[in-house]
């Protein structure tokens, strides 16, 4: 069968620093440029990954609206199951779907953060989950700083697959891995989901 090619676009500044997100018009211009480049490259859909606030999520979806491509969006959860900046993840997911997102995911959080946030995106189909394993060292808090990712062995592949199976049982249709997941983690998930 045909395998769809995703064009992935991250936040303008830093996915773990929602406070650095530029004004809406700057986000809109940036995302329009990115969508245009990826569209011209022949992607089958746009995946806005790691959105951490509704202002930028809205601008990103508006930017994609003129390109006749399906759009997916993932949000970065905070410890409380809402968006990393404290906004309601449920409201963000509803906003994304109302502006045309065909899939809503949570990503770039630990397994427990992703699991806690899942009920907030289960407001339509499809939905998905991608957790991180390990941590940035040193912490990645500056946009121009590129640390290593380490401690990727703290969650064994079988444990990650077990969590993925639990997400599927809750109604998730899209499973993946974020930073720190290894080929072994993905193979273990494949064995569980068939």
mmCIF file of C-alpha atoms in Angstrom:
data_model
loop_
_atom_site.group_PDB
_atom_site.id
_atom_site.type_symbol
_atom_site.label_atom_id
_atom_site.label_comp_id
_atom_site.label_asym_id
_atom_site.label_seq_id
_atom_site.Cartn_x
_atom_site.Cartn_y
_atom_site.Cartn_z
ATOM 1 C CA UNK A 1 0.000 0.000 0.000
ATOM 2 C CA UNK A 2 0.871 3.645 -0.100
ATOM 3 C CA UNK A 3 2.853 4.950 2.856
ATOM 4 C CA UNK A 4 2.021 8.586 3.665
ATOM 5 C CA UNK A 5 4.893 11.036 4.073
ATOM 6 C CA UNK A 6 4.554 13.516 6.948
ATOM 7 C CA UNK A 7 6.027 16.990 6.993
ATOM 8 C CA UNK A 8 6.871 17.696 10.642
ATOM 9 C CA UNK A 9 6.941 21.249 11.991
ATOM 10 C CA UNK A 10 7.908 22.154 15.557
ATOM 11 C CA UNK A 11 7.135 25.331 17.528
ATOM 12 C CA UNK A 12 8.860 28.498 16.333
ATOM 13 C CA UNK A 13 11.128 28.671 19.379
ATOM 14 C CA UNK A 14 11.348 25.847 21.909
ATOM 15 C CA UNK A 15 8.875 23.112 22.703
ATOM 16 C CA UNK A 16 9.716 23.166 26.434
ATOM 17 C CA UNK A 17 9.562 26.984 26.701
ATOM 18 C CA UNK A 18 6.065 28.224 25.840
ATOM 19 C CA UNK A 19 7.034 31.624 27.241
ATOM 20 C CA UNK A 20 9.366 32.115 24.246
ATOM 21 C CA UNK A 21 6.598 31.718 21.662
ATOM 22 C CA UNK A 22 6.464 34.828 19.437
ATOM 23 C CA UNK A 23 3.368 36.906 18.732
ATOM 24 C CA UNK A 24 0.601 35.261 16.710
ATOM 25 C CA UNK A 25 1.456 37.048 13.435
ATOM 26 C CA UNK A 26 5.109 35.993 13.687
ATOM 27 C CA UNK A 27 4.007 32.397 14.329
ATOM 28 C CA UNK A 28 1.610 32.560 11.399
ATOM 29 C CA UNK A 29 4.286 33.817 8.983
ATOM 30 C CA UNK A 30 6.809 31.204 10.141
ATOM 31 C CA UNK A 31 4.379 28.303 9.891
ATOM 32 C CA UNK A 32 3.053 29.441 6.489
ATOM 33 C CA UNK A 33 6.617 29.389 5.159
ATOM 34 C CA UNK A 34 7.276 25.926 6.603
ATOM 35 C CA UNK A 35 4.014 24.477 5.279
ATOM 36 C CA UNK A 36 4.698 25.928 1.834
ATOM 37 C CA UNK A 37 8.197 24.407 1.682
ATOM 38 C CA UNK A 38 6.963 20.985 2.814
ATOM 39 C CA UNK A 39 3.953 21.127 0.491
ATOM 40 C CA UNK A 40 6.251 21.876 -2.441
ATOM 41 C CA UNK A 41 8.376 18.873 -1.406
ATOM 42 C CA UNK A 42 5.371 16.594 -1.830
ATOM 43 C CA UNK A 43 4.418 15.636 1.713
ATOM 44 C CA UNK A 44 1.055 13.940 2.185
ATOM 45 C CA UNK A 45 0.185 15.654 5.455
ATOM 46 C CA UNK A 46 1.502 18.251 7.893
ATOM 47 C CA UNK A 47 2.305 17.241 11.470
ATOM 48 C CA UNK A 48 2.655 20.175 13.863
ATOM 49 C CA UNK A 49 4.610 18.495 16.647
ATOM 50 C CA UNK A 50 5.049 19.675 20.214
ATOM 51 C CA UNK A 51 2.749 22.667 20.366
ATOM 52 C CA UNK A 52 2.868 24.093 23.890
ATOM 53 C CA UNK A 53 0.304 26.921 23.792
ATOM 54 C CA UNK A 54 -2.965 27.635 22.003
ATOM 55 C CA UNK A 55 -1.805 30.920 20.452
ATOM 56 C CA UNK A 56 0.841 29.181 18.363
ATOM 57 C CA UNK A 57 -1.344 26.125 17.732
ATOM 58 C CA UNK A 58 -4.058 28.372 16.292
ATOM 59 C CA UNK A 59 -1.552 30.249 14.112
ATOM 60 C CA UNK A 60 -0.074 26.974 12.846
ATOM 61 C CA UNK A 61 -3.471 25.572 11.888
ATOM 62 C CA UNK A 62 -4.435 28.837 10.199
ATOM 63 C CA UNK A 63 -1.160 28.717 8.253
ATOM 64 C CA UNK A 64 -1.917 25.219 6.987
ATOM 65 C CA UNK A 65 -5.524 25.950 6.054
ATOM 66 C CA UNK A 66 -4.666 27.254 2.575
ATOM 67 C CA UNK A 67 -2.650 24.243 1.429
ATOM 68 C CA UNK A 68 -5.217 21.454 1.004
ATOM 69 C CA UNK A 69 -3.233 18.999 3.113
ATOM 70 C CA UNK A 70 -4.460 16.970 6.085
ATOM 71 C CA UNK A 71 -3.054 18.220 9.386
ATOM 72 C CA UNK A 72 -2.143 16.446 12.605
ATOM 73 C CA UNK A 73 -1.156 18.259 15.799
ATOM 74 C CA UNK A 74 0.534 17.111 18.974
ATOM 75 C CA UNK A 75 0.619 18.992 22.246
ATOM 76 C CA UNK A 76 3.224 18.943 25.029
ATOM 77 C CA UNK A 77 1.560 18.096 28.339
ATOM 78 C CA UNK A 78 2.487 19.476 31.729
ATOM 79 C CA UNK A 79 2.577 17.492 34.958
ATOM 80 C CA UNK A 80 -1.126 18.161 35.591
ATOM 81 C CA UNK A 81 -2.368 16.745 32.263
ATOM 82 C CA UNK A 82 -2.941 20.168 30.703
ATOM 83 C CA UNK A 83 -0.711 22.046 28.265
ATOM 84 C CA UNK A 84 2.839 22.754 29.365
ATOM 85 C CA UNK A 85 1.977 26.460 29.768
ATOM 86 C CA UNK A 86 -0.987 25.625 32.032
ATOM 87 C CA UNK A 87 -3.778 26.118 29.493
ATOM 88 C CA UNK A 88 -6.497 23.501 29.269
ATOM 89 C CA UNK A 89 -5.405 20.619 27.037
ATOM 90 C CA UNK A 90 -9.058 19.720 26.470
ATOM 91 C CA UNK A 91 -9.715 23.247 25.147
ATOM 92 C CA UNK A 92 -6.554 23.058 22.997
ATOM 93 C CA UNK A 93 -7.649 19.727 21.491
ATOM 94 C CA UNK A 94 -11.131 21.115 20.807
ATOM 95 C CA UNK A 95 -9.575 24.194 19.184
ATOM 96 C CA UNK A 96 -7.297 22.053 17.020
ATOM 97 C CA UNK A 97 -10.162 19.898 15.802
ATOM 98 C CA UNK A 98 -12.368 22.960 15.151
ATOM 99 C CA UNK A 99 -9.584 24.434 12.991
ATOM 100 C CA UNK A 100 -9.141 21.292 10.910
ATOM 101 C CA UNK A 101 -6.714 18.973 12.705
ATOM 102 C CA UNK A 102 -7.580 15.430 11.657
ATOM 103 C CA UNK A 103 -5.587 13.865 14.500
ATOM 104 C CA UNK A 104 -4.607 15.175 17.928
ATOM 105 C CA UNK A 105 -1.778 13.637 19.926
ATOM 106 C CA UNK A 106 0.187 14.238 23.104
ATOM 107 C CA UNK A 107 3.957 14.018 22.847
ATOM 108 C CA UNK A 108 7.256 15.046 24.423
ATOM 109 C CA UNK A 109 6.128 14.175 27.947
ATOM 110 C CA UNK A 110 7.107 11.299 30.164
ATOM 111 C CA UNK A 111 4.971 8.156 30.110
ATOM 112 C CA UNK A 112 3.090 9.292 33.218
ATOM 113 C CA UNK A 113 2.502 12.795 31.794
ATOM 114 C CA UNK A 114 1.229 11.385 28.512
ATOM 115 C CA UNK A 115 -1.010 8.862 30.274
ATOM 116 C CA UNK A 116 -2.473 11.544 32.546
ATOM 117 C CA UNK A 117 -3.209 13.854 29.623
ATOM 118 C CA UNK A 118 -4.880 11.307 27.313
ATOM 119 C CA UNK A 119 -8.465 11.861 28.573
ATOM 120 C CA UNK A 120 -8.107 15.509 27.534
ATOM 121 C CA UNK A 121 -7.553 14.693 23.857
ATOM 122 C CA UNK A 122 -10.107 11.885 23.545
ATOM 123 C CA UNK A 123 -12.673 14.337 22.194
ATOM 124 C CA UNK A 124 -12.676 12.991 18.669
ATOM 125 C CA UNK A 125 -10.911 10.493 16.473
ATOM 126 C CA UNK A 126 -8.152 9.771 15.796
ATOM 127 C CA UNK A 127 -5.886 10.552 18.713
ATOM 128 C CA UNK A 128 -2.430 9.409 19.694
ATOM 129 C CA UNK A 129 0.452 9.294 22.147
ATOM 130 C CA UNK A 130 4.254 9.534 21.973
ATOM 131 C CA UNK A 131 6.290 9.634 25.198
ATOM 132 C CA UNK A 132 9.892 10.596 25.873
ATOM 133 C CA UNK A 133 12.298 8.302 27.663
ATOM 134 C CA UNK A 134 15.274 9.703 29.516
ATOM 135 C CA UNK A 135 16.192 13.350 29.735
ATOM 136 C CA UNK A 136 18.225 16.109 28.179
ATOM 137 C CA UNK A 137 21.618 16.595 29.779
ATOM 138 C CA UNK A 138 22.199 19.332 30.547
ATOM 139 C CA UNK A 139 18.573 20.490 30.448
ATOM 140 C CA UNK A 140 17.563 22.040 27.153
ATOM 141 C CA UNK A 141 16.167 25.447 28.086
ATOM 142 C CA UNK A 142 17.810 27.693 25.501
ATOM 143 C CA UNK A 143 16.756 27.751 21.840
ATOM 144 C CA UNK A 144 20.380 27.744 20.622
ATOM 145 C CA UNK A 145 21.599 25.019 22.981
ATOM 146 C CA UNK A 146 21.805 21.393 21.843
ATOM 147 C CA UNK A 147 22.361 18.951 24.714
ATOM 148 C CA UNK A 148 22.590 15.162 24.633
ATOM 149 C CA UNK A 149 19.691 12.891 25.438
ATOM 150 C CA UNK A 150 20.618 10.273 28.023
ATOM 151 C CA UNK A 151 19.200 7.658 30.405
ATOM 152 C CA UNK A 152 17.216 6.135 27.564
ATOM 153 C CA UNK A 153 17.548 2.766 29.288
ATOM 154 C CA UNK A 154 15.431 3.849 32.279
ATOM 155 C CA UNK A 155 12.298 2.483 30.576
ATOM 156 C CA UNK A 156 12.816 -0.932 29.008
ATOM 157 C CA UNK A 157 11.269 -1.568 25.587
ATOM 158 C CA UNK A 158 8.817 -4.097 27.033
ATOM 159 C CA UNK A 159 7.605 -1.527 29.587
ATOM 160 C CA UNK A 160 7.095 1.085 26.873
ATOM 161 C CA UNK A 161 5.153 -1.444 24.794
ATOM 162 C CA UNK A 162 3.024 -2.314 27.844
ATOM 163 C CA UNK A 163 2.179 1.390 28.278
ATOM 164 C CA UNK A 164 1.411 1.687 24.558
ATOM 165 C CA UNK A 165 -0.956 -1.260 24.884
ATOM 166 C CA UNK A 166 -2.693 0.530 27.764
ATOM 167 C CA UNK A 167 -3.062 3.657 25.607
ATOM 168 C CA UNK A 168 -4.627 1.542 22.862
ATOM 169 C CA UNK A 169 -7.063 0.095 25.408
ATOM 170 C CA UNK A 170 -8.084 3.678 26.259
ATOM 171 C CA UNK A 171 -8.918 4.431 22.626
ATOM 172 C CA UNK A 172 -5.676 5.778 21.159
ATOM 173 C CA UNK A 173 -5.209 4.935 17.453
ATOM 174 C CA UNK A 174 -1.735 6.427 16.848
ATOM 175 C CA UNK A 175 1.325 5.299 18.805
ATOM 176 C CA UNK A 176 4.882 6.514 18.448
ATOM 177 C CA UNK A 177 8.001 7.409 20.339
ATOM 178 C CA UNK A 178 9.450 10.804 21.182
ATOM 179 C CA UNK A 179 12.994 11.671 22.215
ATOM 180 C CA UNK A 180 14.856 8.841 23.864
ATOM 181 C CA UNK A 181 12.865 5.998 22.388
ATOM 182 C CA UNK A 182 15.116 3.587 20.558
ATOM 183 C CA UNK A 183 14.569 1.142 17.695
ATOM 184 C CA UNK A 184 14.147 -1.538 20.374
ATOM 185 C CA UNK A 185 11.247 0.409 21.926
ATOM 186 C CA UNK A 186 9.537 0.708 18.561
ATOM 187 C CA UNK A 187 10.075 -2.995 17.780
ATOM 188 C CA UNK A 188 8.515 -3.907 21.141
ATOM 189 C CA UNK A 189 5.506 -1.682 20.376
ATOM 190 C CA UNK A 190 5.170 -3.333 16.961
ATOM 191 C CA UNK A 191 5.091 -6.776 18.588
ATOM 192 C CA UNK A 192 2.282 -5.646 20.909
ATOM 193 C CA UNK A 193 0.138 -3.924 18.277
ATOM 194 C CA UNK A 194 0.720 -6.516 15.549
#
